[in-house]
Tab-separated table of C-alpha atoms in Angstrom:
chain	number	residue	atom	x	y	z
A	22	MET	CA	17.449	-7.169	6.508
A	23	ASN	CA	19.874	-4.658	7.834
A	24	GLU	CA	22.941	-5.523	6.311
A	25	ASP	CA	22.362	-4.731	2.529
A	26	LEU	CA	20.556	-1.117	3.500
A	27	GLN	CA	23.153	2.029	2.037
A	28	PRO	CA	23.361	5.184	4.774
A	29	GLY	CA	20.626	6.959	2.644
A	30	GLN	CA	17.620	3.764	3.355
A	31	LEU	CA	18.841	3.599	7.260
A	32	LEU	CA	18.225	7.122	7.525
A	33	ALA	CA	14.737	6.734	5.761
A	34	ARG	CA	14.482	3.410	8.179
A	35	GLY	CA	13.884	5.946	11.408
A	36	VAL	CA	12.366	7.946	8.583
A	37	CYS	CA	9.842	5.767	8.314
A	38	ARG	CA	10.407	4.205	11.979
A	39	HIS	CA	8.956	8.089	13.595
A	40	LEU	CA	6.412	9.349	11.281
A	41	ARG	CA	4.117	6.619	11.879
A	42	SER	CA	4.080	8.792	15.922
A	43	HIS	CA	2.128	10.962	13.860
A	44	ASP	CA	0.429	8.838	12.073
A	45	PHE	CA	1.369	8.342	8.370
A	46	VAL	CA	2.287	6.065	6.304
A	47	SER	CA	5.290	5.223	4.607
A	48	VAL	CA	6.804	3.841	1.956
A	49	GLU	CA	10.364	4.095	-0.254
A	50	GLU	CA	11.669	4.085	-4.441
A	51	LEU	CA	8.005	6.089	-5.284
A	52	VAL	CA	8.185	7.354	-8.439
A	53	PRO	CA	5.514	9.798	-8.811
A	54	VAL	CA	6.445	10.488	-12.649
A	55	PRO	CA	8.985	9.297	-14.760
A	56	GLY	CA	12.674	10.354	-14.288
A	57	LEU	CA	11.729	11.076	-10.292
A	58	ARG	CA	12.002	8.698	-7.592
A	59	VAL	CA	11.926	10.079	-3.718
A	60	ASP	CA	13.711	8.519	-0.691
A	61	VAL	CA	10.173	8.081	1.100
A	62	MET	CA	6.268	9.599	0.569
A	63	ALA	CA	4.478	8.980	3.629
A	64	LEU	CA	0.934	9.410	3.277
A	65	GLY	CA	-1.140	11.559	6.752
A	66	PRO	CA	-4.263	10.568	8.337
A	67	LYS	CA	-6.367	13.173	6.522
A	68	GLY	CA	-4.483	11.966	3.233
A	69	GLU	CA	-1.701	14.293	3.325
A	70	ILE	CA	1.279	13.472	1.026
A	71	TRP	CA	4.720	14.391	2.483
A	72	VAL	CA	8.436	13.602	0.098
A	73	VAL	CA	11.317	12.733	2.497
A	74	GLU	CA	14.913	12.828	1.250
A	75	CYS	CA	17.590	11.275	2.984
A	76	LYS	CA	20.577	11.971	2.080
A	77	SER	CA	23.712	11.302	4.133
A	78	SER	CA	27.116	12.553	3.212
A	79	ARG	CA	27.636	16.980	2.511
A	80	ALA	CA	28.581	15.034	-1.530
A	81	ASP	CA	25.322	13.283	-1.290
A	82	PHE	CA	22.728	16.232	-0.493
A	83	GLN	CA	25.285	18.185	-3.332
A	84	SER	CA	24.146	15.566	-5.532
A	85	ASP	CA	21.075	16.742	-6.240
A	86	ASN	CA	19.751	18.133	-8.551
A	87	LYS	CA	16.254	16.512	-9.268
A	88	TRP	CA	14.609	18.393	-5.605
A	89	HIS	CA	12.684	20.786	-6.696
A	90	GLY	CA	10.878	18.562	-9.080
A	91	TYR	CA	9.901	16.422	-6.075
A	92	LEU	CA	8.034	20.128	-4.644
A	93	ASP	CA	5.027	19.338	-6.719
A	94	TRP	CA	4.264	16.226	-5.335
A	95	CYS	CA	3.907	16.552	-1.816
A	96	ASP	CA	1.854	18.899	0.685
A	97	ARG	CA	5.115	18.900	2.733
A	98	PHE	CA	8.871	18.690	1.350
A	99	PHE	CA	11.792	17.454	4.273
A	100	TRP	CA	14.887	17.285	4.592
A	101	ALA	CA	16.270	14.073	6.593
A	102	VAL	CA	19.802	13.855	7.771
A	103	GLY	CA	22.163	12.767	10.872
A	104	ALA	CA	23.578	14.671	13.487
A	105	ASP	CA	26.496	15.542	11.789
A	106	PHE	CA	25.379	16.633	8.670
A	107	PRO	CA	25.850	20.962	8.205
A	108	THR	CA	22.047	21.488	8.224
A	109	GLU	CA	23.231	24.851	6.867
A	110	LEU	CA	23.559	23.628	3.627
A	111	LEU	CA	19.985	22.633	3.100
A	112	PRO	CA	17.471	25.530	2.517
A	113	ALA	CA	15.249	27.776	4.947
A	114	ASP	CA	11.596	27.031	2.782
A	115	THR	CA	11.946	22.787	3.687
A	116	GLY	CA	11.302	21.003	5.732
A	117	LEU	CA	13.923	19.121	8.566
A	118	ILE	CA	14.583	15.581	9.990
A	119	ILE	CA	16.814	14.670	12.499
A	120	ALA	CA	17.435	10.687	11.509
A	121	ASP	CA	19.331	7.830	12.774
A	122	PRO	CA	18.540	3.998	11.494
A	123	TYR	CA	16.284	4.016	13.982
A	124	ASP	CA	14.391	6.676	14.917
A	125	ALA	CA	13.765	10.450	13.699
A	126	GLU	CA	12.814	13.730	14.931
A	127	ILE	CA	11.080	17.018	13.104
A	128	ILE	CA	12.787	19.452	13.716
A	129	ARG	CA	10.876	21.841	11.001
A	130	THR	CA	8.108	21.316	8.721
A	131	GLY	CA	9.055	24.145	6.139
A	132	PRO	CA	6.165	25.830	4.273
A	133	GLU	CA	2.703	23.486	3.059
A	134	THR	CA	2.163	23.364	-0.544
A	135	LYS	CA	-1.147	21.523	-1.159
A	136	LEU	CA	-2.305	19.535	-3.983
A	137	ALA	CA	-4.867	20.106	-6.324
A	138	PRO	CA	-7.568	17.867	-5.364
A	139	ALA	CA	-6.876	15.602	-8.694
A	140	ARG	CA	-3.001	15.206	-8.289
A	141	ARG	CA	-3.626	14.361	-4.661
A	142	LYS	CA	-6.179	11.290	-5.861
A	143	VAL	CA	-3.117	9.916	-8.176
A	144	MET	CA	-0.716	10.124	-5.719
A	145	VAL	CA	-2.799	8.385	-3.000
A	146	GLN	CA	-3.610	5.914	-5.703
A	147	LYS	CA	0.031	5.245	-6.822
A	148	PHE	CA	0.976	5.557	-3.329
A	149	ALA	CA	-1.220	2.663	-2.953
A	150	ARG	CA	-0.283	0.525	-6.335
A	151	HIS	CA	3.172	1.081	-4.834
A	152	ALA	CA	2.528	-0.971	-1.398
A	153	ALA	CA	0.853	-3.512	-2.682
A	154	LEU	CA	2.844	-4.598	-4.918
A	155	ARG	CA	6.575	-4.421	-2.727
A	156	LEU	CA	3.973	-6.325	-0.385
A	157	GLN	CA	2.907	-9.148	-2.808
A	158	ALA	CA	6.362	-9.220	-4.590
A	159	LEU	CA	8.459	-10.086	0.208
A	160	ARG	CA	4.407	-11.751	1.022
A	161	ASP	CA	4.974	-13.936	-2.939
A	162	PRO	CA	7.804	-13.959	-4.404
A	163	ARG	CA	6.997	-15.492	-7.328
A	164	VAL	CA	5.394	-12.700	-8.283
A	165	THR	CA	7.589	-9.634	-10.264
A	166	PRO	CA	6.432	-6.001	-9.472
A	167	SER	CA	5.158	-6.829	-13.322
A	168	GLY	CA	3.056	-9.821	-12.312
A	169	ILE	CA	4.020	-13.545	-12.200
A	170	PRO	CA	7.154	-14.045	-14.560
B	30	MET	CA	5.780	-19.111	3.704
B	31	ASN	CA	3.874	-21.785	1.598
B	32	GLU	CA	3.267	-23.550	4.914
B	33	ASP	CA	2.203	-21.658	7.294
B	34	LEU	CA	-0.771	-20.549	5.210
B	35	GLN	CA	-4.761	-22.002	5.392
B	36	PRO	CA	-6.774	-23.122	2.313
B	37	GLY	CA	-8.665	-20.013	2.047
B	38	GLN	CA	-5.081	-17.976	1.701
B	39	LEU	CA	-3.621	-19.862	-0.745
B	40	LEU	CA	-6.820	-20.133	-2.947
B	41	ALA	CA	-6.052	-15.971	-2.309
B	42	ARG	CA	-2.612	-15.774	-2.789
B	43	GLY	CA	-3.569	-17.316	-6.801
B	44	VAL	CA	-6.792	-14.714	-6.491
B	45	CYS	CA	-4.135	-12.060	-5.832
B	46	ARG	CA	-1.314	-13.384	-8.378
B	47	HIS	CA	-3.785	-13.752	-11.322
B	48	LEU	CA	-6.009	-10.041	-10.682
B	49	ARG	CA	-2.272	-8.982	-10.982
B	50	SER	CA	-2.692	-10.256	-15.197
B	51	HIS	CA	-5.881	-7.020	-14.994
B	52	ASP	CA	-3.366	-5.148	-13.928
B	53	PHE	CA	-5.029	-4.801	-9.959
B	54	VAL	CA	-2.451	-4.801	-6.966
B	55	SER	CA	-4.369	-6.248	-4.004
B	56	VAL	CA	-4.098	-7.327	-0.508
B	57	GLU	CA	-5.976	-9.136	2.539
B	58	GLU	CA	-7.793	-9.166	5.142
B	59	LEU	CA	-8.568	-5.735	5.050
B	60	VAL	CA	-11.003	-3.984	6.714
B	61	PRO	CA	-13.210	-1.602	5.788
B	62	VAL	CA	-15.150	-0.992	8.822
B	63	PRO	CA	-15.223	-2.635	12.316
B	64	GLY	CA	-16.854	-5.660	12.130
B	65	LEU	CA	-16.237	-6.040	8.549
B	66	ARG	CA	-12.998	-7.678	6.819
B	67	VAL	CA	-12.417	-8.481	3.242
B	68	ASP	CA	-10.142	-11.386	1.940
B	69	VAL	CA	-8.834	-10.372	-0.741
B	70	MET	CA	-9.751	-6.416	-1.372
B	71	ALA	CA	-8.564	-5.266	-5.427
B	72	LEU	CA	-7.160	-1.991	-6.917
B	73	GLY	CA	-7.791	-1.276	-10.460
B	74	PRO	CA	-5.982	0.793	-12.323
B	75	LYS	CA	-8.866	3.452	-12.619
B	76	GLY	CA	-9.723	3.319	-9.240
B	77	GLU	CA	-11.960	0.689	-9.405
B	78	ILE	CA	-12.065	-1.372	-6.059
B	79	TRP	CA	-13.273	-5.076	-5.652
B	80	VAL	CA	-13.578	-7.507	-3.141
B	81	VAL	CA	-13.072	-10.998	-2.982
B	82	GLU	CA	-14.179	-13.964	-0.342
B	83	CYS	CA	-12.201	-16.822	-0.806
B	84	LYS	CA	-14.514	-20.220	0.423
B	85	SER	CA	-12.426	-23.069	0.700
B	86	SER	CA	-15.739	-25.637	1.384
B	87	ARG	CA	-19.198	-25.793	1.413
B	88	ALA	CA	-18.756	-24.828	5.247
B	89	ASP	CA	-16.833	-22.185	4.946
B	90	PHE	CA	-19.561	-20.697	2.366
B	91	GLN	CA	-22.532	-22.081	4.327
B	92	SER	CA	-21.017	-20.228	7.537
B	93	ASP	CA	-20.249	-16.961	6.039
B	94	ASN	CA	-23.054	-14.741	7.440
B	95	LYS	CA	-21.594	-11.292	6.594
B	96	TRP	CA	-21.144	-11.181	2.988
B	97	HIS	CA	-23.923	-9.034	2.101
B	98	GLY	CA	-22.512	-6.520	4.191
B	99	TYR	CA	-19.352	-6.243	2.013
B	100	LEU	CA	-21.057	-4.933	-1.315
B	101	ASP	CA	-21.039	-1.574	0.303
B	102	TRP	CA	-17.613	-1.259	-0.117
B	103	CYS	CA	-16.620	-2.495	-3.893
B	104	ASP	CA	-17.416	-1.791	-7.489
B	105	ARG	CA	-17.334	-5.573	-7.855
B	106	PHE	CA	-18.051	-8.075	-5.480
B	107	PHE	CA	-16.766	-11.924	-6.404
B	108	TRP	CA	-15.755	-15.193	-5.105
B	109	ALA	CA	-12.862	-17.594	-4.907
B	110	VAL	CA	-13.394	-21.294	-4.584
B	111	GLY	CA	-11.444	-24.306	-5.822
B	112	ALA	CA	-12.436	-26.557	-8.748
B	113	ASP	CA	-14.274	-28.809	-6.579
B	114	PHE	CA	-16.155	-26.185	-4.884
B	115	PRO	CA	-20.477	-26.513	-5.710
B	116	THR	CA	-20.541	-23.542	-7.274
B	117	GLU	CA	-24.771	-23.450	-8.031
B	118	LEU	CA	-24.641	-22.585	-4.081
B	119	LEU	CA	-23.210	-19.069	-4.396
B	120	PRO	CA	-25.914	-16.831	-5.982
B	121	ALA	CA	-26.320	-15.909	-9.587
B	122	ASP	CA	-25.439	-12.093	-9.426
B	123	THR	CA	-22.703	-12.196	-7.444
B	124	GLY	CA	-18.858	-12.615	-8.984
B	125	LEU	CA	-16.999	-15.403	-9.721
B	126	ILE	CA	-12.979	-16.995	-9.908
B	127	ILE	CA	-12.268	-19.940	-9.942
B	128	ALA	CA	-8.601	-20.563	-7.240
B	129	ASP	CA	-6.477	-23.208	-6.696
B	130	PRO	CA	-2.586	-21.529	-4.492
B	131	TYR	CA	-0.597	-20.387	-8.073
B	132	ASP	CA	-3.032	-18.838	-10.014
B	133	ALA	CA	-6.975	-18.013	-10.790
B	134	GLU	CA	-9.201	-17.759	-13.289
B	135	ILE	CA	-12.821	-15.196	-13.339
B	136	ILE	CA	-15.408	-17.223	-14.697
B	137	ARG	CA	-17.868	-14.044	-14.419
B	138	THR	CA	-17.853	-10.351	-12.813
B	139	GLY	CA	-21.249	-10.063	-11.548
B	140	PRO	CA	-22.580	-6.574	-11.977
B	141	GLU	CA	-21.352	-3.361	-10.890
B	142	THR	CA	-22.041	-1.365	-8.503
B	143	LYS	CA	-20.112	1.796	-8.371
B	144	LEU	CA	-18.779	3.604	-5.421
B	145	ALA	CA	-19.575	7.399	-4.726
B	146	PRO	CA	-17.187	8.957	-5.166
B	147	ALA	CA	-16.129	9.858	-1.413
B	148	ARG	CA	-16.480	6.652	-0.219
B	149	ARG	CA	-13.814	5.563	-3.058
B	150	LYS	CA	-11.347	8.600	-1.742
B	151	VAL	CA	-12.168	6.295	1.931
B	152	MET	CA	-11.082	3.231	0.419
B	153	VAL	CA	-8.500	3.910	-1.649
B	154	GLN	CA	-6.672	5.637	1.472
B	155	LYS	CA	-7.283	2.537	4.039
B	156	PHE	CA	-6.156	0.741	1.118
B	157	ALA	CA	-3.063	2.424	0.978
B	158	ARG	CA	-2.982	2.528	4.840
B	159	HIS	CA	-3.653	-1.540	4.382
B	160	ALA	CA	-0.607	-1.912	2.269
B	161	ALA	CA	2.291	0.528	3.347
B	162	LEU	CA	1.695	-0.445	7.392
B	163	ARG	CA	2.037	-4.212	5.854
B	164	LEU	CA	5.018	-3.736	3.713
B	165	GLN	CA	6.867	-1.349	6.712
B	166	ALA	CA	5.713	-4.485	9.061
B	167	LEU	CA	7.470	-6.910	6.777
B	168	ARG	CA	10.425	-4.679	5.721
B	169	ASP	CA	10.857	-3.008	9.844
B	170	PRO	CA	10.154	-6.475	11.916
B	171	ARG	CA	10.991	-3.916	15.168
B	172	VAL	CA	7.212	-1.918	13.867
B	173	THR	CA	4.131	-2.446	15.029
B	174	PRO	CA	0.366	-1.597	13.350
B	175	SER	CA	-0.034	1.360	15.928
B	176	GLY	CA	4.105	2.065	15.917
B	177	ILE	CA	7.138	1.034	17.691
B	178	PRO	CA	6.393	-0.300	20.619
């Protein structure tokens, strides 16, 4: 399936693989609220919610004017970039992951800002629905995200 | 993918398709607790948890001595059977779905026994992890359910 993935999606794949080693499961391109779409949302063993934005280049990072909005929807926020990315551009008080298409490494976790219980409940449920819909669409291609066409 | 599905799995596919029309998302073969594995677990828009056991024949139903155990892990429990199944065998106080590989119909919903909030939270999270792991395994086959081999 690799041929079709964009540079940012290849980073996301490496990130999701690595997060498994921390017992986090992940989905890509989840919409926490209309107008926002996170590259990776990960769910930890205790219900932790992490968001990882994957930036394949300086330009990709500099054109992102929405990332502050993601902070409200996670306990921790990370950037994931390639080894050649100028990491001094990234805000110091955010998490940092160095990734390639095959694996990744967490360099710093950044601060934790715990979600309120009600919002965590909503996010875990959104995560569950997103993952189940994508899974069903792959296993049973006749089903569209909105149901049977 | 159809060629590899067992009769019960074909019923499950029809059930999962139909449940989408009720705004429920579904996963198959989830393990709520070691020793139990439900055919279909569905998650509703308000966090409702339904379990559907799919029986392809009288023998398949009569050999199931675990289904009482599923009642503790859902708000509603259903049987899903084909149109030719002798439904008089099924306990009257359970839900009933008539299914085929392509669709299904809910005949009766049975009683609702609401999960305690703490257990619902656990089940939604188990559902989320199960769906995300299966999704990742399909999208990125190098990943096994326990991580990178």
